[in-house]
GROMACS .gro file of C-alpha atoms in nm:
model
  344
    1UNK     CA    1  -0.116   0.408   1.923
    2UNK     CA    2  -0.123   0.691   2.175
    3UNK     CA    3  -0.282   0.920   1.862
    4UNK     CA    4  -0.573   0.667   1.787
    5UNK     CA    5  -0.675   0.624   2.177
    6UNK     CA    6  -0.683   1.012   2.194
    7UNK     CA    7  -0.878   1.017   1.897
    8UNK     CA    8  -1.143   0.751   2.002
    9UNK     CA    9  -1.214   0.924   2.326
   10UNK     CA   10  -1.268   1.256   2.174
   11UNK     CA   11  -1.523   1.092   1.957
   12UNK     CA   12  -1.672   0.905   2.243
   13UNK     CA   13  -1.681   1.243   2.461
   14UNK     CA   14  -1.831   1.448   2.138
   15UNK     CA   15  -2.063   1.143   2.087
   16UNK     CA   16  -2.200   1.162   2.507
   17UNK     CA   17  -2.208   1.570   2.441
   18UNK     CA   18  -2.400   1.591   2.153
   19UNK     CA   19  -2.606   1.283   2.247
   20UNK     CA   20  -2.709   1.518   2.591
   21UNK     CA   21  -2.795   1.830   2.374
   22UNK     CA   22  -3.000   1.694   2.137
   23UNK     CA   23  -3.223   1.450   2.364
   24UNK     CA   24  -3.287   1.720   2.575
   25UNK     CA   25  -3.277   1.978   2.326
   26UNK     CA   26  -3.638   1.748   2.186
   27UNK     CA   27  -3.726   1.703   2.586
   28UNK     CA   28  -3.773   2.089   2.613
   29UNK     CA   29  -3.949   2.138   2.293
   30UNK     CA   30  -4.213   1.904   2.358
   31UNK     CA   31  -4.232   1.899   2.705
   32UNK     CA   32  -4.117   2.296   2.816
   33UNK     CA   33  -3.854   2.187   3.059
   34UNK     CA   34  -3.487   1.938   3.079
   35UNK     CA   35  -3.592   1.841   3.461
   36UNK     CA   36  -3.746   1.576   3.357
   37UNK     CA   37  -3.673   1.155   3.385
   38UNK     CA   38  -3.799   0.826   3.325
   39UNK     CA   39  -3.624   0.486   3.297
   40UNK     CA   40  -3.704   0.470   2.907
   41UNK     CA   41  -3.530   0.806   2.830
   42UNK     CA   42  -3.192   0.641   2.976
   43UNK     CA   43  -3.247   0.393   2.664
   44UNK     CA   44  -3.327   0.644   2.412
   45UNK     CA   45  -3.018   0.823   2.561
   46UNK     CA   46  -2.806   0.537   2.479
   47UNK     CA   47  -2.933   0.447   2.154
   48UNK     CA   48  -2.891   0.811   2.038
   49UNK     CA   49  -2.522   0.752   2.164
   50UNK     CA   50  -2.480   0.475   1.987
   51UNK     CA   51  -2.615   0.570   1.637
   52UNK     CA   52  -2.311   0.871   1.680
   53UNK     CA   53  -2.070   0.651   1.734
   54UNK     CA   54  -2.157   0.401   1.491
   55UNK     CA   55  -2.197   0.736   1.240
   56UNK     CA   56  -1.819   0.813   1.341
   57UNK     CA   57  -1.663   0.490   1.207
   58UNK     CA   58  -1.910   0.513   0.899
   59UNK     CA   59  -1.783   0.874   0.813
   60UNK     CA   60  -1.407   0.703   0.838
   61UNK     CA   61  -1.520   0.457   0.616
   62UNK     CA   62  -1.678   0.704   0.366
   63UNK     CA   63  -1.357   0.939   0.379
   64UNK     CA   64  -1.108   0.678   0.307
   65UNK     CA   65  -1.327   0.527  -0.026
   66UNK     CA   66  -1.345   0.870  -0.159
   67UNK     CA   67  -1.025   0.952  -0.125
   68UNK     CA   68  -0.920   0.646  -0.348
   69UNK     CA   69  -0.941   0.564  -0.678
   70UNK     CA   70  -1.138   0.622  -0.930
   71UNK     CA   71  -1.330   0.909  -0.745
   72UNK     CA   72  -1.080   1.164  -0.670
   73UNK     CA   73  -1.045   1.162  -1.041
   74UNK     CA   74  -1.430   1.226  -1.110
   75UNK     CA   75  -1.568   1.610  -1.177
   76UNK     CA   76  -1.604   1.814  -0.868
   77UNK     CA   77  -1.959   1.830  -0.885
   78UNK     CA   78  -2.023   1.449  -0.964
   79UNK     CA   79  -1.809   1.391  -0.640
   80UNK     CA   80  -1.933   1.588  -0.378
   81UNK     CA   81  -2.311   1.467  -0.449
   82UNK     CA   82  -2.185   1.107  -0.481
   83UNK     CA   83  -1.960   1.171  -0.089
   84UNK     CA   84  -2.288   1.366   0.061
   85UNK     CA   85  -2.540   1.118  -0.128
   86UNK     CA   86  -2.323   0.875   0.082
   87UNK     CA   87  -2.330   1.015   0.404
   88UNK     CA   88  -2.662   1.066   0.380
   89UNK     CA   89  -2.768   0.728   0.292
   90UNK     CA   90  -2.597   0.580   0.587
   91UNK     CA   91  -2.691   0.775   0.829
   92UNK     CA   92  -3.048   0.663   0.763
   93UNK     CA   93  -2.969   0.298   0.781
   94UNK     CA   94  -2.794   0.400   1.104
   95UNK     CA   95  -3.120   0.568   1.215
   96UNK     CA   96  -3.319   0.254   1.117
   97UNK     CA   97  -3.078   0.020   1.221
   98UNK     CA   98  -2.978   0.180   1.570
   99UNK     CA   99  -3.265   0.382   1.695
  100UNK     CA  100  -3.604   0.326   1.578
  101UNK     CA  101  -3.629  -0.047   1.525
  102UNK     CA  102  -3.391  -0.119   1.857
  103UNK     CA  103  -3.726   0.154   2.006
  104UNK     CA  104  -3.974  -0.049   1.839
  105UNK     CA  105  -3.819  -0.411   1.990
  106UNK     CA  106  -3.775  -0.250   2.373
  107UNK     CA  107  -4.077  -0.003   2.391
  108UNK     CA  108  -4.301  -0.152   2.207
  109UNK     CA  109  -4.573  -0.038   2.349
  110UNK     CA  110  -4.478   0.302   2.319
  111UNK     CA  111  -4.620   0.585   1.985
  112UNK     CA  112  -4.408   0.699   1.792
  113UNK     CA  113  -4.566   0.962   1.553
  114UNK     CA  114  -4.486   0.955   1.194
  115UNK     CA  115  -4.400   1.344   1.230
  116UNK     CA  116  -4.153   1.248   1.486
  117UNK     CA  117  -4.011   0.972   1.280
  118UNK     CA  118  -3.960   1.186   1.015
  119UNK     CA  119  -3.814   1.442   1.225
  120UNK     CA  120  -3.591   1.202   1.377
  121UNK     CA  121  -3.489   1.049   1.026
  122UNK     CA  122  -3.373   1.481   0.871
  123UNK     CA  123  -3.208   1.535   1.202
  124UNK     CA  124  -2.981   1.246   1.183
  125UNK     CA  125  -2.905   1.359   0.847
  126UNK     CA  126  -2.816   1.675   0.919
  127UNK     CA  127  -2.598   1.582   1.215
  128UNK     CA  128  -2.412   1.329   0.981
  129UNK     CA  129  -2.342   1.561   0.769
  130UNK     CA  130  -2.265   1.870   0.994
  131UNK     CA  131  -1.996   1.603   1.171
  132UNK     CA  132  -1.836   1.450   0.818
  133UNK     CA  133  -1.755   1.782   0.646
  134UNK     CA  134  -1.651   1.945   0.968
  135UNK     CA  135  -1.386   1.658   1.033
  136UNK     CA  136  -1.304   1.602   0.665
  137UNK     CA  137  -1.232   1.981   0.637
  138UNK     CA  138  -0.974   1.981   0.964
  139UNK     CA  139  -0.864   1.673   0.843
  140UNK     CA  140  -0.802   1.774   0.488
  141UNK     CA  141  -0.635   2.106   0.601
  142UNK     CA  142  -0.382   1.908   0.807
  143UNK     CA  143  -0.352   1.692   0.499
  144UNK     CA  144  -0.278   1.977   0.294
  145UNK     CA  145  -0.010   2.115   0.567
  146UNK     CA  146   0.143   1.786   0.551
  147UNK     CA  147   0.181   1.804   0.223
  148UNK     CA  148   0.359   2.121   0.225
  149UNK     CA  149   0.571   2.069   0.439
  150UNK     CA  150   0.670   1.730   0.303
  151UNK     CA  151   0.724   1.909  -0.005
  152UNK     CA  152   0.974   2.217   0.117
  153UNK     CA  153   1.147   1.926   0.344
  154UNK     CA  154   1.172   1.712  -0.011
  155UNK     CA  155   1.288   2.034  -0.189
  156UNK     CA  156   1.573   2.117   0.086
  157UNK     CA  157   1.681   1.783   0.059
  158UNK     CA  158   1.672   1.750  -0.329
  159UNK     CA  159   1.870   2.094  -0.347
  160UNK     CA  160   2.151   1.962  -0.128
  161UNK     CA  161   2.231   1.610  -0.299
  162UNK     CA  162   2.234   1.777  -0.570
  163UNK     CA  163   2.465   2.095  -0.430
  164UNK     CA  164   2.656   1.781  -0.271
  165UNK     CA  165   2.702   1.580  -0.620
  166UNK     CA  166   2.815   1.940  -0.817
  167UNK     CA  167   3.031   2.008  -0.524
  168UNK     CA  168   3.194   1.671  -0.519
  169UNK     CA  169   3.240   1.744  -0.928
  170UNK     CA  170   3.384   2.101  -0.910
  171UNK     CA  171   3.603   1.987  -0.632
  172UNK     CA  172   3.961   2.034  -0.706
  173UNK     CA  173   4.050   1.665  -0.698
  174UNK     CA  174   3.831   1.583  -0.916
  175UNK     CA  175   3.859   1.889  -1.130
  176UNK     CA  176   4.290   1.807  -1.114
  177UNK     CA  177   4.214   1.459  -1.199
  178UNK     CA  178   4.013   1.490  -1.493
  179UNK     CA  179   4.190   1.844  -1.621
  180UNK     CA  180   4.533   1.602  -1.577
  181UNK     CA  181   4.358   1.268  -1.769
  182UNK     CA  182   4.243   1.537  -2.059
  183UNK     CA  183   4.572   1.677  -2.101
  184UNK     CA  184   4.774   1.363  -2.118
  185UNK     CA  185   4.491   1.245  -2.415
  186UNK     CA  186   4.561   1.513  -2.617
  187UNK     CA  187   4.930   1.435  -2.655
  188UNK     CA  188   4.876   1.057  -2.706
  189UNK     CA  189   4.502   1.079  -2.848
  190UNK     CA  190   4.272   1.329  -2.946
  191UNK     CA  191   3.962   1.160  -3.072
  192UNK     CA  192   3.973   1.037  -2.735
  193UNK     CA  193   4.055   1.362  -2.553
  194UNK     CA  194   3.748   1.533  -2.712
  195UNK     CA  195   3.552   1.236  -2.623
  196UNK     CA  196   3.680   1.262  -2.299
  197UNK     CA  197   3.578   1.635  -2.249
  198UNK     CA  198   3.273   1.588  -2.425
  199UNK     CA  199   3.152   1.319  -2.158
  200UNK     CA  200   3.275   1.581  -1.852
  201UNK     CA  201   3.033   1.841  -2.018
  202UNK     CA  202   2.764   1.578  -2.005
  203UNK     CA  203   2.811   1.552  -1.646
  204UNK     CA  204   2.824   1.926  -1.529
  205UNK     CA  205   2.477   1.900  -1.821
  206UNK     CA  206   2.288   1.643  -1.669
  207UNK     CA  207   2.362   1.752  -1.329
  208UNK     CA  208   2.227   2.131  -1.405
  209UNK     CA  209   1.935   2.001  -1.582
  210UNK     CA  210   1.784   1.846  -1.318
  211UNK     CA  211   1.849   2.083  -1.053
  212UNK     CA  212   1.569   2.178  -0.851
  213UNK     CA  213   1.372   1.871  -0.979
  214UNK     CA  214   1.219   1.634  -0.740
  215UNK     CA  215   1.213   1.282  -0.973
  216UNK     CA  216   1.364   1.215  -1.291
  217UNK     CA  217   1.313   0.901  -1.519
  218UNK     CA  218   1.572   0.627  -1.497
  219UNK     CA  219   1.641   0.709  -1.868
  220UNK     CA  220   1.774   1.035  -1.796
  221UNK     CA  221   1.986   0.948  -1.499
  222UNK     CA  222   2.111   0.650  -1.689
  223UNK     CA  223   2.213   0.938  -1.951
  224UNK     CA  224   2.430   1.076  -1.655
  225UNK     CA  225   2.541   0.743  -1.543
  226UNK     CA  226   2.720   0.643  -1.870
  227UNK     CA  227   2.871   0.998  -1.898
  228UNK     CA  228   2.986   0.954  -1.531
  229UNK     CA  229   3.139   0.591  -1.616
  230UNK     CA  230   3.327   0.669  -1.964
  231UNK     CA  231   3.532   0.934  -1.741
  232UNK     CA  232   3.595   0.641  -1.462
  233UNK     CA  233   3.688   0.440  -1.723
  234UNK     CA  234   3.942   0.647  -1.901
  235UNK     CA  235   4.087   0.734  -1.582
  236UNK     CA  236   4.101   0.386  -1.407
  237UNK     CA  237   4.077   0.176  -1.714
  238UNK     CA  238   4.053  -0.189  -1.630
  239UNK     CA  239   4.077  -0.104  -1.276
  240UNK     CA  240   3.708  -0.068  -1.294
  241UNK     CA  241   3.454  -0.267  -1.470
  242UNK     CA  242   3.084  -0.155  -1.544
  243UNK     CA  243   2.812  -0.371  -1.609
  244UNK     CA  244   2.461  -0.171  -1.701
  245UNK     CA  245   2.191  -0.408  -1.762
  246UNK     CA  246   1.840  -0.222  -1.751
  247UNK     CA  247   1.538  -0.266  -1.989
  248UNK     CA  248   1.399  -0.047  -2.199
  249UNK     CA  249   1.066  -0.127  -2.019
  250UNK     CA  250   1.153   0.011  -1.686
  251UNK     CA  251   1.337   0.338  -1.825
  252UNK     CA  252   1.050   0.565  -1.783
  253UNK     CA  253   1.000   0.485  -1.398
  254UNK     CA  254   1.159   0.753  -1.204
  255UNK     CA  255   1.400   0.843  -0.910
  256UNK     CA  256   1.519   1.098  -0.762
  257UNK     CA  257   1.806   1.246  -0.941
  258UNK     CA  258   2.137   1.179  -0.938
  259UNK     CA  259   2.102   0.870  -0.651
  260UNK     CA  260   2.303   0.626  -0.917
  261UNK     CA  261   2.579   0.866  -0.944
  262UNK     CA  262   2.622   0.913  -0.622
  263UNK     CA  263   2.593   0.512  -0.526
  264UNK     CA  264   2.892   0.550  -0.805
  265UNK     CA  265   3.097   0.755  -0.642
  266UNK     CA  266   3.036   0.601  -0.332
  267UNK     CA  267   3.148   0.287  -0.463
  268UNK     CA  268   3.500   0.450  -0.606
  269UNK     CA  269   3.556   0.627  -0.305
  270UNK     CA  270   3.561   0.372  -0.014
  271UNK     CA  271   3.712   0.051  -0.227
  272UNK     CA  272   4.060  -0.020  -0.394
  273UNK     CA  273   4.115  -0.113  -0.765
  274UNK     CA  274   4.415  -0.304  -0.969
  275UNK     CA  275   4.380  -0.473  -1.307
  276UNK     CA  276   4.418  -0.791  -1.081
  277UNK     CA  277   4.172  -0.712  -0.868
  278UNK     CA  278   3.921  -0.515  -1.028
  279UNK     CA  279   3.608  -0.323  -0.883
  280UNK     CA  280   3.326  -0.429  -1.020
  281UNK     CA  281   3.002  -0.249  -1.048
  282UNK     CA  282   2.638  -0.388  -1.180
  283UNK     CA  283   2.351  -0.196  -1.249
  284UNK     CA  284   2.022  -0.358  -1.291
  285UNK     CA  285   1.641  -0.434  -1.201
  286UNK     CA  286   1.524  -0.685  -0.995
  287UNK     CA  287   1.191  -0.740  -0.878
  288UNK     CA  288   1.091  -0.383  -0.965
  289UNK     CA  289   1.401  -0.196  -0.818
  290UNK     CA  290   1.698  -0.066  -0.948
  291UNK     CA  291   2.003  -0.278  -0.816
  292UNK     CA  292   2.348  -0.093  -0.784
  293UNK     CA  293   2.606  -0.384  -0.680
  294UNK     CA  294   2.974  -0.330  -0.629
  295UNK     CA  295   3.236  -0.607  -0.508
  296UNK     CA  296   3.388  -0.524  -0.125
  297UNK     CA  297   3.756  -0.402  -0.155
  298UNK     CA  298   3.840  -0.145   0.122
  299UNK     CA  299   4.120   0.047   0.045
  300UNK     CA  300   4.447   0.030   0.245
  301UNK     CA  301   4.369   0.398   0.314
  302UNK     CA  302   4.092   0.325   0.469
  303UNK     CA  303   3.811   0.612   0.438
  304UNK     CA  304   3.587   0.687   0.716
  305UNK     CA  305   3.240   0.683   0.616
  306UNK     CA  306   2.972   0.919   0.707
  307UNK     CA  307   2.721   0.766   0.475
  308UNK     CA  308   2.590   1.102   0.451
  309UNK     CA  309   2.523   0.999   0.065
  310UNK     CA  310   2.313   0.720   0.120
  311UNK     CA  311   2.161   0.904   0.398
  312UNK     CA  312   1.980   1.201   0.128
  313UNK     CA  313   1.894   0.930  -0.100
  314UNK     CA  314   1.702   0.786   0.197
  315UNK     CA  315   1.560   1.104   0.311
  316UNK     CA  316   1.415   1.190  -0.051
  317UNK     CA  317   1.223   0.882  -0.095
  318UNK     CA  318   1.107   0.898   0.266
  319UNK     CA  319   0.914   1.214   0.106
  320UNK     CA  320   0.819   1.053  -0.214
  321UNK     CA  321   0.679   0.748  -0.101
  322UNK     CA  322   0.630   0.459   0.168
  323UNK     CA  323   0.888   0.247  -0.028
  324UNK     CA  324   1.211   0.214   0.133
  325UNK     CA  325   1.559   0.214  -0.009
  326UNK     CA  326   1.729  -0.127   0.081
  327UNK     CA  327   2.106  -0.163   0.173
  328UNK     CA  328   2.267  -0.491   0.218
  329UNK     CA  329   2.638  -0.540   0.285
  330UNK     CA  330   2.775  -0.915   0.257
  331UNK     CA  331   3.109  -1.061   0.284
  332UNK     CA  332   3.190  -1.014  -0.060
  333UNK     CA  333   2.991  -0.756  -0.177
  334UNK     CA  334   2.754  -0.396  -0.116
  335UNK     CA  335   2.409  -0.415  -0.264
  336UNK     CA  336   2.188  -0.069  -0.265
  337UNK     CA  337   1.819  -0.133  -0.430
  338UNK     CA  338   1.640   0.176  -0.516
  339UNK     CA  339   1.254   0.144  -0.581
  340UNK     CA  340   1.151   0.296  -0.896
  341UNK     CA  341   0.860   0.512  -0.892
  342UNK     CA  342   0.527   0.544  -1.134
  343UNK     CA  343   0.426   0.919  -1.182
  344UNK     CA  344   0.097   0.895  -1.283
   0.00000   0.00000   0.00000
């Protein structure tokens, strides 16, 4: 709010300025001197004022159709004479509209040469289109600096979930646990023990692959997912029950990677598990988004939560896009609904 009032009276004061310099600017050349005054020039004045600030709002106008689709997509060429063809075009209505036939209607018993007219008509112009591409290049600079920056900030933040999830992976809990399920397999079952180990070298896969990446499809962190949950299950067994439910239709959207596994995790870590009370987890769309749902069961031992998980997976699609991750806790259950994005 503050921004757009600061913006509105810069382009009011630039409008007053440049309305000033150019009316007497055309005093001096016809006349040899500024000191000059007469009641009509105060309405010429004004009407020259106007016409800028009407040719403000039109350049806004102008900069926010080209910058959507289809034209960003058209050859360079093609779109900068379509944009300036534009500008152009309305700034002669503006002329029309705001200066000469408003002249005509209070002076009308004043001449206006055709030279003038015509003079009047390429000057608008060329202030129209002095004004557009000097704002659209600031703001298109700033645009660009945005950009980066949203990038490196998305890049940090990619680069530590997914330092976070190999950490939590390499960890020597987890490492004991899994090291300790494998070698009890191999006594009692080894089909299962390499199956076992061949799952855990998904894991540490999928998790490499996609390091420095920004988005992956839902396919490929699905891939991770089931990896992820064939090692929870052969180390919890019935203790914890999976349900993945997604179609084939939405498994080319993307995400950024490794948000499911960690929503996993999450879920593991801060709830208890027996065979008579089992944790239940369901993965699946609704309405567009990716739904990761687990029963509430604190544990006994109760973990303190820093959220700091849930907290990246925020922060990345805060960089990706204006679509917000949801989180919903009930009575009976914890509800996390990730939006899945279209790369075009």
């Amino acid at each position: 709010m503050h921004l757009n009032r600061n913006l509105v009276l810069t382009r009011i004061g630039t409008a007053a300025l440049t309305s000033l310099f150019f009316y007497y600017t055309f005093v001096f050349i016809n006349l040899g001197t500024v000191f000059w005054y007469e009641a009509s020039a105060l309405r010429e004045l004004l009407l020259v004022f106007l016409f800028l600030i009407f040719t403000f709002w039109m350049h806004d106008r102008i900069s926010t159709r080209f910058n959507a689709p289809p034209f960003p997509k058209l050859p360079a060429s093609i779109y900068a004479s379509l944009e300036a063809a534009s500008v152009i075009a309305g700034s002669l209505f503006l002329c029309l509209l705001l200066v000469y036939l408003p002249t005509h209607l209070l002076l009308p018993s004043a001449e206006v040469l055709p030279l003038r007219v015509r003079l009047g008509f390429v000057v608008g112009a060329i202030i129209s289109l002095f004004f557009y591409y000097l704002v659209e290049r600031e703001r298109k600079v700033k645009q660009l600096q945005e950009e980066h920056l949203r990038a490196e900030q998305l890049q940090k933040e990619t680069y530590r979930a997914q330092l976070e999830a190999l950490k939590n992976q390499v960890n020597p809990h987890f490492l004991f646990n899994s090291l300790n399920v494998l070698n009890s397999l191999i006594y009692v079952d080894q089909d299962r023990a390499a199956a076992f180990l061949s799952q855990l070298s998904e894991v540490y896969r999928s998790l490499l692959d996609s390091s420095g990446k920004q988005l992956v499809p839902l396919k490929k962190e699905l891939e991770l997912v089931q990896a992820y949950i064939h090692l929870l299950k052969t180390r919890f067994g019935a203790n914890v029950q999976f349900l993945v439910e997604v179609p084939d239709a939405y498994r080319q959207l993307e995400l950024p990677p490794t948000a499911v596994q960690m929503l996993l995790e999450n879920a593991i870590k801060h709830n208890g598990y027996t065979s008579q009370k089992p944790l239940q987890i369901s993965i699946f769309v609704a309405d567009g988004k990716l739904v990761v749902k687990n029963n509430l069961q604190p544990r006994l031992d109760e973990v303190k939560s820093t959220r700091i998980g849930l907290k990246n997976i925020g922060t990345r699609y805060s960089y990706l896009t204006g679509q917000e991750v949801e989180v919903t806790q009930t009575e009976q259950d914890f509800i996390v609904r990730l939006p899945l994005l279209k790369v075009v």
